[in-house]
XYZ file of C-alpha atoms in Angstrom:
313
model
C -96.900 33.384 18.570
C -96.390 29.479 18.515
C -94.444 27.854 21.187
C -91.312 25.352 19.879
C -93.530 22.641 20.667
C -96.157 24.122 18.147
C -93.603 24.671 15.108
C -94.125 22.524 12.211
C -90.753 20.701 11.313
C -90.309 19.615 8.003
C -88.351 16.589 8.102
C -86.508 15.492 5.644
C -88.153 12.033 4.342
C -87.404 9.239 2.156
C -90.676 7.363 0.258
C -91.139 3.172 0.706
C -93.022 2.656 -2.597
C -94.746 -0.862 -2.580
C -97.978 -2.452 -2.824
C -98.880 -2.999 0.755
C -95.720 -1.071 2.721
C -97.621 -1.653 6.123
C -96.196 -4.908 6.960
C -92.945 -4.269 5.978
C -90.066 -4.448 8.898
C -88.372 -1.869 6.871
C -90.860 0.687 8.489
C -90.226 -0.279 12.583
C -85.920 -0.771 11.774
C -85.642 2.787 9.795
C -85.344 4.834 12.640
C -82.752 2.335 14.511
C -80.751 2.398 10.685
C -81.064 6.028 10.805
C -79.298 5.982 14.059
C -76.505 4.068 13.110
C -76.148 6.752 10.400
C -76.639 9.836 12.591
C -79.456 10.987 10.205
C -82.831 12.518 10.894
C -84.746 11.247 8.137
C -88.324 9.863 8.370
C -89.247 6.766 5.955
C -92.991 7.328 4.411
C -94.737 4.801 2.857
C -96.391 4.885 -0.380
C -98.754 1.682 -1.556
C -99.601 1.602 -5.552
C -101.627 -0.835 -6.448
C -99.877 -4.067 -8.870
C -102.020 -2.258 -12.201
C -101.103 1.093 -11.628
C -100.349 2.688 -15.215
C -97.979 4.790 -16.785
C -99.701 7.817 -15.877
C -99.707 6.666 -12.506
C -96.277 5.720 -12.280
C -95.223 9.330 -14.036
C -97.178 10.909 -11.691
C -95.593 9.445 -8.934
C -92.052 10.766 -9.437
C -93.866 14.607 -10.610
C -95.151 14.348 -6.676
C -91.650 13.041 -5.645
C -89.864 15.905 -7.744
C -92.068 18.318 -5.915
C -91.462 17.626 -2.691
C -87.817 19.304 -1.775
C -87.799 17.457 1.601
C -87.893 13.629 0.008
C -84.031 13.133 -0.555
C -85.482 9.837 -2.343
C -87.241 6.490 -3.000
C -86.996 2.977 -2.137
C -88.630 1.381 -4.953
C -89.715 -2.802 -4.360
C -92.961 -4.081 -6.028
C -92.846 -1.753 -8.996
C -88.930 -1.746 -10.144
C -89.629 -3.357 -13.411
C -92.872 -1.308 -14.343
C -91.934 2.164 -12.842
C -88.667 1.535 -15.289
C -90.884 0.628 -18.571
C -93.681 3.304 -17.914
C -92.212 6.452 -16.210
C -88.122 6.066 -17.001
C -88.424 8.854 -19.254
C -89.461 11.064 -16.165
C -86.400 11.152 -14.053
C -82.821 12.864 -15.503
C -80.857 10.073 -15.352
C -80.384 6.067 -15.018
C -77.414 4.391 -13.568
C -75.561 1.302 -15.512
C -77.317 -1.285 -13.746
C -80.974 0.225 -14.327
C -80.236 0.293 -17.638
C -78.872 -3.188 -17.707
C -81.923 -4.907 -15.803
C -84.617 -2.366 -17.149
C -86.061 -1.557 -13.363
C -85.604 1.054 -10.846
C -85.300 0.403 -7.204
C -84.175 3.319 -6.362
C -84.284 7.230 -7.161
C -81.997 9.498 -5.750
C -82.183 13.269 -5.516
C -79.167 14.947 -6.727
C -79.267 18.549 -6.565
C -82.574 19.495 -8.861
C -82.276 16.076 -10.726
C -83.732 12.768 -10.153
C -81.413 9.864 -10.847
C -82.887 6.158 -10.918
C -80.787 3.629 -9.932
C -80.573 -0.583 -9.724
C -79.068 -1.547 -6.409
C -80.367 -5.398 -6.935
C -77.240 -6.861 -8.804
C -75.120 -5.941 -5.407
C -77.439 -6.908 -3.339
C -78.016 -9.973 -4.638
C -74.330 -10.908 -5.335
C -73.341 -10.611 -1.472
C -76.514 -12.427 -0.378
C -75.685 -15.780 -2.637
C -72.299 -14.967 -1.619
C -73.800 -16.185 1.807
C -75.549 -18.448 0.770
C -73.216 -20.677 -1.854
C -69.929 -22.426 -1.077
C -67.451 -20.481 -3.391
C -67.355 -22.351 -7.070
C -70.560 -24.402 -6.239
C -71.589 -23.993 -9.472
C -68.580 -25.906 -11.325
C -68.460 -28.481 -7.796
C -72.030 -29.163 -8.197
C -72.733 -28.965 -11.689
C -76.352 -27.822 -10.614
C -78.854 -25.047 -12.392
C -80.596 -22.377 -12.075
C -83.927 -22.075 -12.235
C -86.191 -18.582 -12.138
C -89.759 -18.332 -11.629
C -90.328 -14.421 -12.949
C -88.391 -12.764 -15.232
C -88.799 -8.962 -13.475
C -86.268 -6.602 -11.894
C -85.016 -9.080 -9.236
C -84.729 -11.758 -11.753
C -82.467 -10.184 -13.626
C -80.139 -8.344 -11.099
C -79.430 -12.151 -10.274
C -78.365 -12.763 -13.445
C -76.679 -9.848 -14.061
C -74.840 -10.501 -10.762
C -73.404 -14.196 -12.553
C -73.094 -12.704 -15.385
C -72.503 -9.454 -15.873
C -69.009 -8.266 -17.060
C -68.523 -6.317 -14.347
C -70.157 -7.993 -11.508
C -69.831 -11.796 -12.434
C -67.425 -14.455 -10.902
C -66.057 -17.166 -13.420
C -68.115 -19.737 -11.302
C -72.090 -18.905 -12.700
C -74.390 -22.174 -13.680
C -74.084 -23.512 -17.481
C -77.819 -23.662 -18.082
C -80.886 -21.034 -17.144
C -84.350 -21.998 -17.307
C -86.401 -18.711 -17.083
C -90.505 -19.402 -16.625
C -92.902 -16.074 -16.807
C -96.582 -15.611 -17.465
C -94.975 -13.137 -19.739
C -93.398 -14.653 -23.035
C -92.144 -11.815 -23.978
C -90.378 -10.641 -20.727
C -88.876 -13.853 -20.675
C -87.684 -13.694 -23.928
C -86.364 -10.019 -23.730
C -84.330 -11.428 -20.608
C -82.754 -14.080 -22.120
C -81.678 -12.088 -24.589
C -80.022 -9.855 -21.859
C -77.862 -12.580 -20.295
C -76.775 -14.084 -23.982
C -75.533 -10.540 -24.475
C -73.576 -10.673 -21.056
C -72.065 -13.881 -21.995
C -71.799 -16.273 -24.448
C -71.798 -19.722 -24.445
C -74.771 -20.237 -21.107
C -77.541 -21.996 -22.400
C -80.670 -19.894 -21.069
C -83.924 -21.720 -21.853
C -87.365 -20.276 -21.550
C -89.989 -23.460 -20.899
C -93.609 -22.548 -21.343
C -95.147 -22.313 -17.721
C -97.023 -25.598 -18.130
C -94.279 -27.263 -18.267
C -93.330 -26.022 -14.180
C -93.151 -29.763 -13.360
C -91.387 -31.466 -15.899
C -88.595 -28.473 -16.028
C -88.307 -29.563 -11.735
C -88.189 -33.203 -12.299
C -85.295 -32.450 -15.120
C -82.680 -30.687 -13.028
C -79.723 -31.721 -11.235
C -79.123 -32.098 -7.957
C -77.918 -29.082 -6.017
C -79.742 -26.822 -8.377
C -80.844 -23.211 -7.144
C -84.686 -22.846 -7.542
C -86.008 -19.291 -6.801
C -89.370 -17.723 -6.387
C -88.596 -13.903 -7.875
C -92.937 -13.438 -8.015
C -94.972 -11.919 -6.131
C -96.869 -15.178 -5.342
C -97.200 -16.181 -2.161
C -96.550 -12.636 -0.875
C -98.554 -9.896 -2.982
C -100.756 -12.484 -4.845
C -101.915 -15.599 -3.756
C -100.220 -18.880 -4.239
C -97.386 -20.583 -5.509
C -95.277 -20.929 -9.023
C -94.542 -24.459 -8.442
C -97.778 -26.785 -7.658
C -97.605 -27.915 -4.516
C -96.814 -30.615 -3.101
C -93.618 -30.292 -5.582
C -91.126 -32.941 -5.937
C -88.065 -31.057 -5.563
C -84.559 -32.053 -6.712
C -82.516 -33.665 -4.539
C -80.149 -31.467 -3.074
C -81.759 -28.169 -4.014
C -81.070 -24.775 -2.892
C -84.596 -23.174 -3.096
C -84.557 -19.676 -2.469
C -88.093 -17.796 -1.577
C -87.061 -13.932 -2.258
C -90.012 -12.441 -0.354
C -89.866 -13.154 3.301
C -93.566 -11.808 4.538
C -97.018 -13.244 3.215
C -98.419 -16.429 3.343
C -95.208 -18.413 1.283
C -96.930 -21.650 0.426
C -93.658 -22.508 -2.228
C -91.588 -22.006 1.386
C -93.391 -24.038 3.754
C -93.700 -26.873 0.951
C -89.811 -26.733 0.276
C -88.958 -26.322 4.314
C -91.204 -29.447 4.850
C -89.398 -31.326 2.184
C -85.922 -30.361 3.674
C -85.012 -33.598 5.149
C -86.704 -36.033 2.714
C -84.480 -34.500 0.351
C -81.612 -32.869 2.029
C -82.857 -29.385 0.458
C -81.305 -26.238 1.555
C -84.279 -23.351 2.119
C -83.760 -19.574 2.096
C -86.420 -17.153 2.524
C -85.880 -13.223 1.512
C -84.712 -11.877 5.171
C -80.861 -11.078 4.256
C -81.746 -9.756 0.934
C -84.436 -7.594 2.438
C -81.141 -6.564 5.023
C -78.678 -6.003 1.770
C -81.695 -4.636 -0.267
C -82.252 -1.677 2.400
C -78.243 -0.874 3.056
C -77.538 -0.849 -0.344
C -80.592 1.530 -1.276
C -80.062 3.584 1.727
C -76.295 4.081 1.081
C -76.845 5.115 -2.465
C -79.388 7.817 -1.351
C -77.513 9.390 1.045
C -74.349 8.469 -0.782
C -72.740 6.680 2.186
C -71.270 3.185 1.629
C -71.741 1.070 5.384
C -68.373 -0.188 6.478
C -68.816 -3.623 8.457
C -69.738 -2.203 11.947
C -72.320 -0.272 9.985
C -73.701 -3.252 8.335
C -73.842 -5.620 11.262
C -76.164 -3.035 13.297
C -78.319 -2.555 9.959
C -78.324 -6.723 10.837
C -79.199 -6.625 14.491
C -82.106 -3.731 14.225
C -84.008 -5.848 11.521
C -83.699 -8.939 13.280
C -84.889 -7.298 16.666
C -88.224 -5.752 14.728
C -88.753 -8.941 12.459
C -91.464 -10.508 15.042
């Protein structure tokens, strides 16, 4: 007979699907977040490479499905394309995955799988940190969006969105993708949100020109996977920034050459530069909370806070 020490436990588990999860601080703050929760959960990860197909993705949540002890998944490099190729897999889809067309994260609920968007939160209370309130009608400055996947448009969902938006949101979009198409599909999302934006789509040889055009105290994100989980940069670099600029770097690991070009503009120009740290933080509470169906209250939230930042290195 096996001692106690000997016994298998089957812990209960949620999967970190991404393309390379090893670097991630999500994996060395879980079991502090778990803490604060008073859960005994273990976070696995799970790497799929950027052209995994539909069969791949379909067979992903079959394996999840089978696996009673994974109470979910915390979905980041694939949202968009696990959505497009493998939606039809899992029981149900929130309103927000059906209003960005990505999943970031599936929740078991009893036998089901439900996939769900947690971005357009996320997102909303990390500008919220970022922006003085009505910057956008103070300013007069745009937005401009290099991608046009799952994070790109949670933030526009988040500004413009019936349910999510604020009456302050810029009057004018420019959306730039190697993908026509997903561009196009996107800015056909937002004019369906609401009416009367101007969303523009320049072709992605135009990166340059579309910079030199904007006003001051535009915000300029980075919502690839360049610089992080390909190499390089959407903007060439050196780039000549607008004066003023917020420019916003969503990832926060990798080699970030858009970041260091923007930070070492910052006084030249009087730019303001944001990498992806407190969205990673309000990613990971909002996805955890919706798993295990717990909303953090503000104690909660500011340990979530002080974990990451102790594991960030």
């Amino acid at each position: 007979m096996k001692s106690a020490g000997e016994l298998k436990v089957d812990h209960r588990r949620i999967w970190f699907v991404g393309v390379r999860t090893q670097g991630s601080a999500a994996l060395s703050a879980f079991p502090g977040w778990m803490g604060v929760l008073r859960e005994d959960i273990r976070l696995q990860g799970v790497d799929l490479p950027l052209d995994t197909d539909a069969p791949g993705y379909r067979n992903l949540l079959r394996r999840l499905r089978s696996c009673n002890n994974v109470v979910g998944a915390v979905i980041t490099g694939h949202k968009a394309r696990l959505f497009e190729s493998a939606g039809s897999e899992l029981d149900g889809l929130d309103r927000f995955a059906r209003l960005c067309h990505e999943v970031s994260v599936v929740r078991r609920d009893g036998g089901q799988l439900v996939g769900c968007a947690v971005e357009p939160r996320s997102v909303k209370a990390t500008l919220a940190r970022m922006l003085e309130p009505g910057h956008w009608g103070a300013t007069g400055g745009e937005l401009l969006i290099f991608g046009a996947g799952g994070t790109a448009a949670a933030l526009l969902a988040c500004l413009y969105d019936s349910l999510t938006a604020s009456r302050d949101a810029p009057g004018v979009v420019h959306l730039i993708d190697i993908d026509a198409a997903r561009a196009k599909a996107l800015q056909e999302s937002v004019l369906t949100w609401r009416t009367g934006v101007s969303v523009r789509v320049p072709h992605p040889s135009l990166v340059t020109e579309t910079l030199l055009a904007l006003p001051p105290s535009s915000l300029i994100v980075n919502a690839t996977g360049l610089g992080k989980d390909q190499p390089g940069s959407p903007v060439p670099l050196p780039a000549r920034w607008p004066n003023r600029a917020i420019v916003w770097e969503l990832n926060y690991r990798g080699q970030l050459p858009m970041l260091a070009d923007a930070r070492a503009a910052t006084r030249r120009q009087s730019l303001e530069v944001y990498d992806g740290w407190t969205l990673f933080i309000q990613g990971w509470s909002e996805a955890l909370g919706t798993i295990l169906r717990h909303k953090l209250n503000a104690a909660e939230q500011g340990a979530f806070e002080r974990i990451a930042l102790s594991v960030r290195g």
